[in-house]
Tab-separated table of C-alpha atoms in Angstrom:
chain	number	residue	atom	x	y	z
A	221	MET	CA	31.275	-5.696	16.307
A	222	THR	CA	32.977	-9.413	15.535
A	223	HIS	CA	34.495	-11.441	13.393
A	224	ARG	CA	30.859	-13.574	11.457
A	225	LEU	CA	30.833	-15.603	9.330
A	226	LEU	CA	27.472	-15.455	7.030
A	227	VAL	CA	26.631	-19.262	5.971
A	228	ASP	CA	24.729	-19.488	2.634
A	229	ALA	CA	22.561	-21.886	5.177
A	230	ASP	CA	20.190	-23.922	2.848
A	231	ALA	CA	22.849	-26.498	0.734
A	232	CYS	CA	25.018	-25.798	2.821
A	233	PRO	CA	27.095	-29.210	3.275
A	234	VAL	CA	29.834	-28.087	5.925
A	235	ARG	CA	27.972	-26.784	8.978
A	236	GLU	CA	29.533	-28.699	11.371
A	237	GLU	CA	33.521	-27.849	9.950
A	238	VAL	CA	32.128	-24.132	9.707
A	239	LEU	CA	31.503	-24.280	13.875
A	240	ARG	CA	34.461	-25.486	14.629
A	241	VAL	CA	36.122	-23.376	13.215
A	242	ALA	CA	33.912	-20.638	13.792
A	243	GLY	CA	34.530	-21.864	18.013
A	244	ARG	CA	37.762	-21.971	18.298
A	245	LEU	CA	38.843	-19.046	16.170
A	246	GLY	CA	36.221	-16.748	18.165
A	247	PHE	CA	33.769	-16.331	15.437
A	248	GLY	CA	29.838	-15.637	15.405
A	249	VAL	CA	27.639	-18.026	12.638
A	250	VAL	CA	24.901	-17.265	11.121
A	251	PHE	CA	22.781	-19.544	9.119
A	252	VAL	CA	20.660	-17.993	6.210
A	253	THR	CA	18.045	-19.744	5.237
A	254	ASN	CA	14.796	-19.090	3.700
A	255	GLY	CA	12.883	-21.970	5.636
A	256	ALA	CA	12.110	-24.126	2.271
A	257	ARG	CA	14.228	-27.850	3.491
A	258	PRO	CA	14.142	-27.739	7.750
A	259	ILE	CA	17.349	-26.558	9.248
A	260	ARG	CA	17.989	-27.857	12.958
A	261	PRO	CA	18.845	-24.849	14.391
A	262	PRO	CA	22.791	-24.891	16.237
A	263	GLU	CA	23.543	-25.404	19.317
A	264	ALA	CA	26.430	-23.214	20.219
A	265	PRO	CA	26.161	-20.167	22.251
A	266	PHE	CA	28.457	-18.052	18.991
A	267	ALA	CA	25.680	-19.185	16.203
A	268	ARG	CA	22.621	-18.456	15.415
A	269	LEU	CA	19.578	-19.898	12.333
A	270	HIS	CA	18.465	-16.454	10.148
A	271	ILE	CA	15.017	-16.793	8.514
A	272	VAL	CA	14.213	-15.205	5.867
A	273	PRO	CA	11.014	-14.717	4.242
A	274	ASP	CA	10.452	-17.008	1.549
A	275	GLY	CA	11.562	-15.940	-2.256
A	276	ALA	CA	13.443	-16.322	-5.194
A	277	ASP	CA	16.796	-14.644	-3.678
A	278	GLN	CA	16.194	-13.857	-0.487
A	279	ALA	CA	18.866	-15.290	1.986
A	280	ASP	CA	21.604	-14.102	-0.693
A	281	ASP	CA	19.674	-10.825	-0.442
A	282	TRP	CA	19.844	-10.408	3.414
A	283	ILE	CA	23.748	-11.688	3.257
A	284	ALA	CA	24.420	-8.799	0.744
A	285	ALA	CA	23.649	-6.176	2.782
A	286	GLU	CA	24.860	-7.771	5.474
A	287	ALA	CA	27.999	-8.664	5.074
A	288	THR	CA	31.390	-6.631	5.310
A	289	PRO	CA	34.651	-6.792	5.508
A	290	ARG	CA	34.796	-8.572	8.777
A	291	ASP	CA	32.988	-10.954	8.214
A	292	ILE	CA	33.484	-14.357	6.104
A	293	CYS	CA	30.935	-15.278	2.964
A	294	LEU	CA	29.932	-19.161	2.821
A	295	THR	CA	28.318	-19.719	-0.600
A	296	ASN	CA	28.450	-21.923	-4.212
A	297	ASP	CA	26.183	-18.937	-5.378
A	298	ILE	CA	28.811	-16.889	-7.983
A	299	PRO	CA	26.905	-14.323	-8.165
A	300	LEU	CA	26.221	-14.100	-4.117
A	301	ALA	CA	29.879	-14.112	-3.745
A	302	ALA	CA	30.954	-11.068	-6.231
A	303	ARG	CA	28.180	-9.406	-3.807
A	304	CYS	CA	29.886	-9.911	-1.273
A	305	LEU	CA	33.066	-9.540	-2.645
A	306	ALA	CA	32.097	-5.945	-3.546
A	307	LYS	CA	30.705	-5.169	0.235
A	308	GLY	CA	34.938	-6.056	1.048
A	309	ALA	CA	33.800	-9.548	2.211
A	310	ALA	CA	35.985	-12.650	2.561
A	311	CYS	CA	34.347	-15.853	0.281
A	312	LEU	CA	34.992	-18.717	-0.417
A	313	SER	CA	32.940	-22.028	-1.485
A	314	PHE	CA	31.351	-25.203	0.339
A	315	LYS	CA	34.884	-27.138	-1.422
A	316	GLY	CA	37.463	-25.090	-0.173
A	317	HIS	CA	36.806	-22.399	-3.911
A	318	ALA	CA	38.394	-19.414	-1.907
A	319	TRP	CA	36.262	-15.990	-3.948
A	320	THR	CA	38.314	-13.615	-4.785
A	321	ALA	CA	38.348	-9.745	-7.049
A	322	SER	CA	40.635	-11.693	-9.062
A	323	ASN	CA	38.844	-14.768	-9.565
A	324	ILE	CA	35.187	-13.975	-9.757
A	325	GLY	CA	35.107	-12.613	-13.209
A	326	SER	CA	35.807	-15.811	-14.490
A	327	ALA	CA	33.838	-17.656	-12.615
A	328	LEU	CA	30.518	-15.912	-13.025
A	329	ALA	CA	31.466	-16.572	-17.368
A	330	GLY	CA	31.850	-19.889	-16.302
A	331	ARG	CA	28.648	-19.590	-14.534
A	332	GLU	CA	27.549	-18.911	-17.669
A	333	LEU	CA	28.202	-20.778	-20.302
A	334	ALA	CA	27.110	-23.887	-18.124
A	335	ARG	CA	23.538	-22.308	-17.872
A	336	HIS	CA	24.403	-21.965	-21.715
A	337	LEU	CA	25.177	-25.929	-21.972
A	338	ARG	CA	23.055	-27.018	-19.701
A	339	GLU	CA	19.865	-25.672	-21.818
A	340	MET	CA	21.792	-27.193	-25.111
A	341	GLY	CA	21.611	-30.986	-23.063
A	342	GLN	CA	25.379	-30.816	-23.044
A	343	GLY	CA	27.140	-30.559	-19.260
A	344	GLY	CA	26.607	-32.162	-15.875
A	345	GLY	CA	26.433	-30.804	-12.584
A	346	GLN	CA	28.535	-30.289	-9.267
A	347	ALA	CA	30.488	-33.696	-8.358
A	348	PRO	CA	29.018	-33.993	-5.830
A	349	MET	CA	30.702	-33.136	-1.811
A	350	ALA	CA	33.373	-35.781	-1.440
A	351	LYS	CA	36.556	-36.426	2.070
A	352	ALA	CA	39.253	-34.684	0.088
A	353	ASP	CA	36.468	-31.200	-0.351
A	354	ARG	CA	35.703	-31.728	3.598
A	355	ALA	CA	39.449	-31.711	4.517
A	356	ARG	CA	40.488	-29.069	1.918
A	357	PHE	CA	37.298	-26.477	2.968
A	358	LEU	CA	38.239	-26.916	6.901
A	359	VAL	CA	41.928	-26.694	5.633
A	360	ALA	CA	41.074	-22.765	4.038
A	361	LEU	CA	38.014	-21.861	5.951
A	362	ASP	CA	40.919	-21.436	9.075
A	363	THR	CA	43.547	-19.911	6.812
A	364	MET	CA	40.912	-17.261	5.674
A	365	ALA	CA	39.014	-17.003	9.468
A	366	GLN	CA	43.095	-15.919	10.581
A	367	ALA	CA	44.037	-13.222	7.551
A	368	VAL	CA	40.653	-11.606	8.064
A	369	ARG	CA	40.725	-11.224	11.860
A	370	ARG	CA	44.883	-10.097	11.416
A	371	ALA	CA	43.611	-7.227	9.035
A	372	PRO	CA	42.779	-3.592	9.891
């Protein structure tokens, strides 16, 4: 089995960066979507688009079920990252933040706190993607992919 990048594609702002790293390092790529937003199928021979049935968390469920220690899950969805980490996969946010066993618990707690503050009318969403975020993602994905390739 080859190494793969499993991409939570509906909200992925770094598709080109994903394809660049995957092509250079020999990873397969699966862009997973429920089809709610039109996504152009990737033109790279090592990448494919997987459309799951419409419904809440269908893409997340597919990614979590497929994840193995040879994969990297790319998502901003913290609960999905936690599920993939539990399966032994590596996980990275679209802004280049590595999700790990040592930081996922506090990330889940912070997510819950932010949800609560939003319900109370306080707090906002995430800042938009900046050029520095793309650069950080590219470096972090390259580093993570190299580490996954070297792992037994």
